[in-house]
Coordinates of C-alpha atoms in Angstrom, one line a residue:
Chain S
M24 CA -25.1 34.7 -13.3
A25 CA -23.3 31.8 -14.7
V26 CA -19.6 32.0 -15.2
F27 CA -18.7 30.9 -18.7
S28 CA -15.2 29.7 -19.7
R29 CA -14.3 30.9 -23.1
G30 CA -13.7 28.2 -25.6
F31 CA -14.4 25.3 -23.2
G32 CA -16.4 22.2 -24.2
A33 CA -14.7 21.0 -27.3
R34 CA -13.9 17.6 -25.7
R35 CA -17.2 17.2 -23.9
R36 CA -18.2 13.7 -22.9
E37 CA -21.6 12.2 -23.6
A38 CA -24.1 12.5 -20.8
D39 CA -25.2 9.2 -19.3
P40 CA -28.2 8.9 -16.9
R41 CA -26.3 6.5 -14.8
I42 CA -23.7 9.2 -13.9
P43 CA -24.7 11.5 -10.9
P44 CA -24.3 15.3 -11.3
G45 CA -20.7 16.6 -11.2
Q46 CA -19.2 13.2 -12.0
Y47 CA -17.4 12.0 -15.0
L48 CA -17.0 8.5 -16.5
E49 CA -13.8 6.6 -15.5
E50 CA -12.8 3.5 -17.4
G51 CA -9.9 2.6 -15.0
F52 CA -10.1 2.0 -11.4
P53 CA -8.3 4.7 -9.4
V54 CA -6.9 4.1 -6.0
L55 CA -7.5 6.6 -3.3
S56 CA -6.2 5.9 0.3
A57 CA -5.1 8.2 3.1
G58 CA -2.1 6.0 4.0
P59 CA -0.1 2.8 3.1
T60 CA -1.9 -0.3 2.0
P61 CA -2.0 -2.7 4.9
D62 CA -0.8 -6.3 4.7
I63 CA -3.5 -8.6 6.1
E64 CA -2.9 -12.3 6.5
L65 CA -6.2 -14.3 6.0
A66 CA -5.3 -16.3 9.1
E67 CA -5.4 -13.1 11.1
W68 CA -8.5 -11.6 9.5
S69 CA -11.9 -11.3 11.1
F70 CA -15.0 -9.4 10.8
T71 CA -16.9 -8.3 14.0
I72 CA -20.3 -6.7 14.6
R73 CA -20.5 -5.2 18.1
T74 CA -23.7 -3.8 19.3
E75 CA -24.4 -1.0 21.8
T76 CA -24.5 -3.6 24.6
G77 CA -21.1 -4.9 23.9
S78 CA -22.5 -8.2 22.5
G79 CA -22.3 -9.2 18.8
K80 CA -20.7 -11.6 16.4
R81 CA -17.3 -12.3 14.9
W82 CA -16.3 -14.3 11.8
T83 CA -13.0 -15.7 10.9
W84 CA -12.1 -15.7 7.2
D85 CA -13.0 -19.4 6.9
E86 CA -16.3 -18.9 8.7
F87 CA -17.0 -15.8 6.5
Q88 CA -16.3 -17.7 3.3
A89 CA -18.8 -20.2 4.4
L90 CA -21.6 -17.6 4.5
P91 CA -24.0 -17.3 1.4
S92 CA -22.5 -14.8 -0.9
E93 CA -24.0 -12.8 -3.8
E94 CA -22.8 -11.4 -7.0
I95 CA -23.3 -7.6 -7.2
S96 CA -23.3 -5.6 -10.4
T97 CA -23.3 -1.9 -9.7
D98 CA -22.1 1.5 -10.5
I99 CA -19.7 3.3 -8.1
H100 CA -19.2 7.0 -7.5
C101 CA -16.1 8.6 -5.9
V102 CA -16.4 11.9 -4.2
T103 CA -13.3 13.0 -6.2
R104 CA -15.6 13.1 -9.2
W105 CA -15.2 9.8 -11.1
S106 CA -17.8 7.2 -11.6
K107 CA -17.3 3.6 -12.8
L108 CA -20.1 1.8 -14.4
G109 CA -21.1 -1.8 -14.3
T110 CA -18.5 -3.0 -11.8
T111 CA -19.0 -6.7 -10.6
W112 CA -18.3 -7.8 -7.1
R113 CA -18.9 -10.9 -4.8
G114 CA -19.6 -10.4 -1.2
V115 CA -21.9 -11.2 1.8
S116 CA -24.8 -9.1 2.3
L117 CA -25.0 -7.0 5.5
D118 CA -28.6 -8.5 5.8
T119 CA -27.0 -11.9 6.2
L120 CA -24.5 -10.6 8.8
F121 CA -27.1 -8.9 10.8
A122 CA -29.5 -11.8 10.8
D123 CA -28.8 -12.5 14.5
I124 CA -27.8 -9.0 15.7
D125 CA -30.1 -7.4 18.2
T126 CA -29.8 -3.7 18.3
E127 CA -31.9 -0.6 19.2
V128 CA -29.5 1.9 17.7
E129 CA -29.6 3.3 14.2
Y130 CA -26.0 4.0 13.3
A131 CA -22.8 2.1 12.6
M132 CA -19.1 3.0 12.5
A133 CA -17.2 0.9 10.1
H134 CA -13.6 0.2 11.3
S135 CA -10.7 -0.9 9.1
Y136 CA -7.3 -2.5 9.4
G137 CA -5.0 0.5 9.3
G138 CA -7.3 2.6 11.5
Y139 CA -9.7 4.1 8.9
T140 CA -13.3 4.7 10.0
T141 CA -16.5 5.8 8.4
N142 CA -20.0 6.2 9.7
V143 CA -23.1 4.9 8.0
P144 CA -26.7 4.8 9.2
L145 CA -28.1 1.3 9.4
E146 CA -30.8 2.2 7.0
D147 CA -28.1 2.7 4.4
L148 CA -26.6 -0.7 5.2
L149 CA -29.5 -3.1 5.4
D150 CA -32.3 -4.1 3.1
G151 CA -30.0 -5.2 0.2
K152 CA -28.0 -2.0 0.2
S153 CA -24.5 -3.1 1.3
W154 CA -22.1 -6.0 1.4
V155 CA -18.7 -7.0 2.6
A156 CA -17.1 -7.7 -0.7
Y157 CA -14.0 -9.9 -1.3
E158 CA -14.0 -10.4 -5.0
F159 CA -13.8 -7.8 -7.9
D160 CA -14.3 -9.0 -11.5
G161 CA -14.2 -12.6 -10.5
E162 CA -10.8 -12.3 -8.7
P163 CA -9.8 -11.8 -5.2
L164 CA -9.9 -8.1 -4.3
D165 CA -6.5 -6.5 -4.7
P166 CA -5.0 -5.0 -1.5
E167 CA -5.0 -1.5 -3.1
H168 CA -8.7 -1.7 -3.6
G169 CA -9.3 -2.9 -0.1
G170 CA -8.6 -6.6 -0.2
P171 CA -9.0 -9.1 1.4
A172 CA -12.4 -7.5 2.1
R173 CA -14.0 -4.1 1.9
L174 CA -17.4 -2.7 2.7
L175 CA -19.5 -2.1 -0.5
V176 CA -22.2 0.6 -0.1
P177 CA -22.6 1.5 -3.8
H178 CA -25.5 4.0 -3.4
L179 CA -23.2 6.3 -1.3
Y180 CA -19.9 8.0 -2.4
F181 CA -17.2 5.4 -2.3
W182 CA -15.3 6.8 0.8
K183 CA -18.2 5.0 2.7
S184 CA -17.2 1.7 1.2
A185 CA -14.4 1.3 3.7
K186 CA -11.3 -0.7 2.4
W187 CA -9.8 -3.4 4.6
V188 CA -12.9 -3.5 6.7
K189 CA -12.7 -5.4 10.0
G190 CA -16.0 -4.6 11.7
L191 CA -18.9 -2.5 12.6
V192 CA -19.5 -0.9 15.9
L193 CA -23.2 0.0 16.4
Q194 CA -23.7 3.5 17.9
Q195 CA -26.4 5.7 19.3
H196 CA -25.3 8.8 17.2
D197 CA -24.2 9.4 13.6
D198 CA -20.7 10.3 14.9
P199 CA -18.3 11.3 12.1
G200 CA -15.6 8.9 10.9
F201 CA -12.2 9.7 9.3
W202 CA -13.1 11.7 6.2
E203 CA -16.3 13.0 7.8
Q204 CA -13.9 14.8 10.3
N205 CA -11.7 15.9 7.4
G206 CA -14.0 17.8 5.1
Y207 CA -16.5 15.2 3.7
H208 CA -20.3 15.2 4.2
L209 CA -21.7 13.2 7.1
H210 CA -23.9 11.1 4.7
G211 CA -22.6 11.2 1.1
D212 CA -25.5 10.7 -1.4
P213 CA -23.9 11.1 -4.9
W214 CA -27.3 12.1 -6.5
T215 CA -27.7 15.1 -4.3
E216 CA -24.0 15.8 -4.1
E217 CA -23.5 15.4 -0.5
R218 CA -19.8 15.9 -1.0
Y219 CA -18.4 18.4 1.5
W220 CA -19.3 20.1 4.8
Chain R
M19 CA -3.3 31.1 8.6
T20 CA -7.1 30.5 8.5
A21 CA -8.7 27.2 9.5
P22 CA -10.5 26.7 6.1
A23 CA -12.0 23.4 6.8
A24 CA -14.4 25.1 9.2
A25 CA -16.0 27.3 6.5
R26 CA -18.5 25.7 4.3
A27 CA -17.1 25.4 0.8
V28 CA -19.0 27.4 -1.8
W29 CA -18.4 28.0 -5.5
R30 CA -16.6 31.3 -6.3
E31 CA -15.9 33.0 -9.5
A32 CA -12.2 33.1 -10.3
R33 CA -10.3 34.9 -13.0
V34 CA -7.2 33.8 -14.6
V35 CA -4.4 36.4 -13.9
G36 CA -1.2 34.4 -14.8
V37 CA -0.2 31.4 -16.9
T38 CA 3.4 29.9 -16.6
P39 CA 4.6 26.8 -18.4
A40 CA 5.8 24.3 -15.8
N41 CA 7.3 21.8 -18.2
A42 CA 6.4 20.5 -21.7
H43 CA 3.1 19.1 -20.5
A44 CA 2.2 21.1 -17.4
R45 CA 1.3 24.7 -16.5
L46 CA 0.9 26.8 -13.4
L47 CA -2.3 28.8 -13.3
T48 CA -2.6 31.9 -11.1
L49 CA -6.3 32.7 -10.2
S50 CA -7.8 35.7 -8.5
V51 CA -10.6 34.5 -6.4
P52 CA -12.5 37.4 -4.6
G53 CA -13.6 36.2 -1.2
W54 CA -11.2 33.2 -1.1
P55 CA -10.9 32.1 2.6
G56 CA -7.2 31.0 2.4
S57 CA -5.9 27.5 2.5
L58 CA -3.5 25.2 4.3
P59 CA -0.6 23.6 2.5
G60 CA -1.6 20.4 0.9
Q61 CA -5.2 21.2 0.2
H62 CA -6.9 21.1 -3.2
V63 CA -9.9 22.7 -5.0
D64 CA -12.5 21.7 -7.4
I65 CA -12.5 23.6 -10.7
R66 CA -15.7 24.0 -12.6
L67 CA -15.8 25.0 -16.3
T68 CA -19.0 26.0 -18.1
A69 CA -19.3 26.0 -21.8
E70 CA -21.4 28.7 -23.5
D71 CA -24.3 26.3 -23.9
G72 CA -24.3 25.6 -20.1
Y73 CA -22.4 22.2 -20.3
Q74 CA -20.2 21.9 -17.2
A75 CA -17.3 19.7 -16.0
V76 CA -15.5 19.6 -12.7
R77 CA -12.1 18.3 -11.7
S78 CA -9.9 18.4 -8.6
Y79 CA -6.5 20.2 -8.5
S80 CA -3.9 20.6 -5.8
L81 CA -2.8 24.1 -4.7
G82 CA 0.7 24.9 -5.2
L83 CA 0.7 27.8 -2.9
A84 CA -1.2 28.1 0.4
G85 CA -1.9 30.9 2.8
D86 CA -4.2 34.0 3.1
G87 CA -5.0 36.4 0.3
D88 CA -7.3 35.8 -2.6
T89 CA -4.8 34.7 -5.2
I90 CA -4.3 30.9 -5.6
E91 CA -2.0 28.8 -7.7
L92 CA -2.8 25.5 -9.4
G93 CA -0.3 23.2 -11.0
I94 CA -2.0 21.3 -13.8
D95 CA -0.5 18.3 -15.7
E96 CA -2.1 17.4 -18.9
V97 CA -3.9 14.1 -19.2
P98 CA -3.6 13.7 -23.0
D99 CA -6.9 12.1 -23.5
G100 CA -8.6 14.2 -20.8
E101 CA -11.5 16.6 -21.1
V102 CA -10.5 19.3 -18.7
S103 CA -6.8 19.4 -18.3
P104 CA -5.9 20.0 -22.0
Y105 CA -8.1 23.1 -21.9
L106 CA -6.4 24.3 -18.7
V107 CA -3.0 23.6 -20.1
H108 CA -3.3 25.0 -23.6
D109 CA -6.4 27.1 -24.0
V110 CA -7.3 29.2 -20.9
G111 CA -5.6 32.5 -20.8
P112 CA -5.4 35.7 -18.8
G113 CA -8.8 37.2 -18.2
D114 CA -10.8 34.0 -18.7
S115 CA -13.2 33.0 -15.9
L116 CA -14.0 29.7 -14.2
E117 CA -15.3 28.7 -10.8
V118 CA -13.5 27.4 -7.8
L119 CA -14.8 25.5 -4.8
G120 CA -12.7 25.0 -1.7
P121 CA -10.3 24.8 -0.1
L122 CA -10.9 21.1 0.3
G123 CA -9.2 18.3 2.3
G124 CA -8.3 18.4 6.0
F125 CA -6.0 15.5 6.2
F126 CA -3.2 15.7 3.7
V127 CA -2.1 19.1 5.0
W128 CA 0.9 20.4 6.9
R129 CA 0.3 22.6 9.9
E130 CA 3.2 24.8 11.1
D131 CA 2.4 24.1 14.8
D132 CA 3.3 20.4 14.2
P133 CA 6.9 20.2 15.6
S134 CA 7.8 16.9 13.7
P135 CA 10.5 16.8 11.0
V136 CA 8.8 16.6 7.6
Q137 CA 9.5 14.2 4.7
L138 CA 8.1 15.0 1.5
I139 CA 8.1 12.5 -1.3
A140 CA 6.8 13.4 -4.8
G141 CA 6.4 11.5 -8.0
G142 CA 5.8 13.6 -11.1
S143 CA 3.0 16.1 -10.7
G144 CA 2.5 14.9 -7.2
I145 CA 4.9 17.7 -6.3
V146 CA 2.3 20.3 -6.5
P147 CA 0.7 20.0 -2.9
L148 CA 4.2 19.3 -1.4
R149 CA 5.6 22.5 -3.0
A150 CA 2.8 24.3 -1.2
M151 CA 4.1 22.8 2.1
V152 CA 7.8 23.8 1.3
R153 CA 6.7 27.3 0.6
A154 CA 4.6 27.5 3.8
R155 CA 7.6 26.2 5.8
L156 CA 9.9 28.8 4.2
A157 CA 7.4 31.5 5.0
A158 CA 6.7 30.3 8.6
S159 CA 8.5 31.5 11.7
T160 CA 9.3 27.9 12.6
S161 CA 12.3 25.7 12.1
Q162 CA 11.2 22.1 11.5
P163 CA 13.7 20.6 9.2
F164 CA 12.2 19.5 5.9
R165 CA 13.5 16.9 3.4
M166 CA 12.0 16.5 0.0
L167 CA 12.6 13.6 -2.4
V168 CA 11.4 14.4 -6.0
S169 CA 11.1 11.5 -8.5
V170 CA 10.7 12.5 -12.2
R171 CA 11.4 11.0 -15.6
T172 CA 13.8 13.7 -16.7
P173 CA 14.9 17.1 -15.4
E174 CA 12.6 18.7 -17.9
D175 CA 9.7 17.0 -16.4
A176 CA 10.1 18.5 -13.0
M177 CA 7.6 21.1 -12.1
Y178 CA 9.1 23.9 -9.9
R179 CA 12.5 22.6 -10.7
D180 CA 14.4 26.0 -10.7
D181 CA 12.8 26.9 -7.4
L182 CA 13.8 23.6 -5.7
V183 CA 17.3 23.5 -7.1
G184 CA 17.7 27.0 -6.0
L185 CA 16.9 26.0 -2.4
D186 CA 19.8 23.5 -2.1
G187 CA 19.3 23.0 1.6
G188 CA 18.6 26.7 2.2
G189 CA 16.2 27.6 4.8
G190 CA 16.1 24.2 6.4
V191 CA 14.7 22.4 3.3
E192 CA 16.9 19.7 1.8
V193 CA 15.9 18.5 -1.8
S194 CA 17.0 15.3 -3.3
W195 CA 16.3 14.0 -6.9
A196 CA 15.7 10.8 -8.4
Y197 CA 15.5 10.4 -12.2
T198 CA 13.8 7.4 -13.8
R199 CA 14.7 8.1 -17.6
S200 CA 17.5 10.6 -17.9
A201 CA 19.5 12.7 -15.5
P202 CA 21.1 16.2 -15.9
D203 CA 24.6 16.7 -17.0
G204 CA 27.0 15.9 -14.2
W205 CA 24.6 13.6 -12.3
T206 CA 26.5 10.7 -10.6
G207 CA 23.6 8.9 -9.1
P208 CA 21.5 6.1 -10.5
V209 CA 19.0 6.5 -13.4
G210 CA 16.0 4.3 -13.2
R211 CA 13.1 3.5 -10.9
L212 CA 13.4 4.8 -7.4
T213 CA 15.5 2.3 -5.4
P214 CA 15.4 1.4 -1.7
A215 CA 19.0 2.8 -1.4
A216 CA 17.8 6.2 -2.8
I217 CA 15.0 6.2 -0.2
D218 CA 17.5 5.3 2.5
A219 CA 19.8 8.1 1.5
A220 CA 17.1 10.8 1.2
V221 CA 14.5 10.0 3.9
W222 CA 14.6 10.8 7.6
P223 CA 15.3 7.6 9.7
V224 CA 12.6 6.1 11.7
A225 CA 14.3 7.3 14.9
D226 CA 13.6 11.0 14.0
D227 CA 9.9 10.2 13.9
P228 CA 9.1 12.2 10.8
V229 CA 5.6 12.8 9.4
V230 CA 5.8 11.6 5.8
Y231 CA 3.7 12.9 2.9
V232 CA 3.8 10.9 -0.3
C233 CA 2.1 12.2 -3.5
G234 CA 2.2 10.9 -7.0
P235 CA 0.8 8.2 -9.3
T236 CA -0.7 5.1 -7.6
G237 CA 2.2 2.7 -8.4
F238 CA 4.7 5.2 -7.1
V239 CA 2.8 5.8 -3.9
E240 CA 2.2 2.2 -3.3
F241 CA 5.9 1.4 -3.7
V242 CA 7.1 4.2 -1.6
A243 CA 4.7 3.7 1.2
R244 CA 5.5 0.0 1.3
E245 CA 9.3 0.6 1.5
L246 CA 8.6 3.1 4.3
V247 CA 6.6 0.6 6.4
A248 CA 9.2 -2.0 5.7
R249 CA 11.9 0.3 7.3
G250 CA 9.6 0.7 10.4
H251 CA 7.9 4.0 9.7
P252 CA 4.5 3.7 11.4
A253 CA 1.7 3.6 9.0
A254 CA -0.1 6.3 10.9
R255 CA 2.8 8.7 10.3
I256 CA 2.6 8.2 6.4
K257 CA 0.0 10.3 4.6
T258 CA -0.6 9.6 1.0
E259 CA -2.4 11.2 -2.0
R260 CA -2.6 9.3 -5.2
F261 CA -3.1 10.8 -8.6
G262 CA -4.7 8.7 -11.3
G263 CA -5.3 5.0 -11.8
L264 CA -3.0 2.0 -11.4

């Protein structure tokens, strides 16, 4: 039987089909991080993909900027229940980064400056589904939001879009990352509310 | 204490059994939750409200009291243009029902078997999960020294102020205050935005290797965490939880 809350609902928000179940519309851009915001010098920055054989590829900031980029317009959904609609980013598609990567495995662990990790299946990263983003709203990405560059996997809850990303390590199994060890779902689809264990 | 993160979180019916004003714009809600598995200090819950026509809304709130038993306490600060918090601060009363999912979060928690000195730093309503840690420490048969720094606009804005002023270093918990707009009578310290000097005076030095919990609005947490890193506190020893937007 449903549990009703007497007198609740006077300030209800309009339903919007772009907002997944259990989410509410957020006009601002909340910041959620487990620790301090790291300072990352662009001269020190790099992005690395390492495969299961130990081979892979690494880009410096200048090399990364020279890659073809895309503008991405998308909605984003945080597991803490807010959704933000129509955000605009610029970044490099993971398809571009994986063009010369040879792998047999199906999973990746994203690693960040500051030590954060999150696991993502390759099928959620490739075929136009994810980017390494370095601009938001036409400006360089703020450090609080993951600048200089963050993973952007907008079809999953936003904890998968690792801030301050520095690389991907390809792995045999879908081993859990930081939040996945601390209470969040292994996968994180907002439309089926894959929030918690 | 239980290890709640191991249990799958499910929605449970909760009944409001107590409401206490915490300040002019915040309230403590005490809920009875049959079957509640217990929580660790620092954890939060999701609260689901259902209108009589079936409309639902869900928000997250920190627990101000952790431990076993099926009674939980939430500290709720009103977001003036919010949809849920005004209802929880002004309308809900004893006997009303809602639903609770949790406990949630396995990172921003204090475990009593961690021997480290603890530094708590709260901005505004960020005090709620840190208050749960202080209560857990006072109830535990352990002796880790705790320090807490609370930044509020005015004394009247401080949730749990009477409890914390009453502590006054008792039980191994030292509490320091910072006031950003106005201070209580007899206050001799500065009034204004938290200063590096105030942080130096209130926070464990790096050499003591404290674990630090910072909770509050984003700008406050960003400032404090940056100052701590600048002092040499390892980033991995600083746990943060941010309320609200920039």
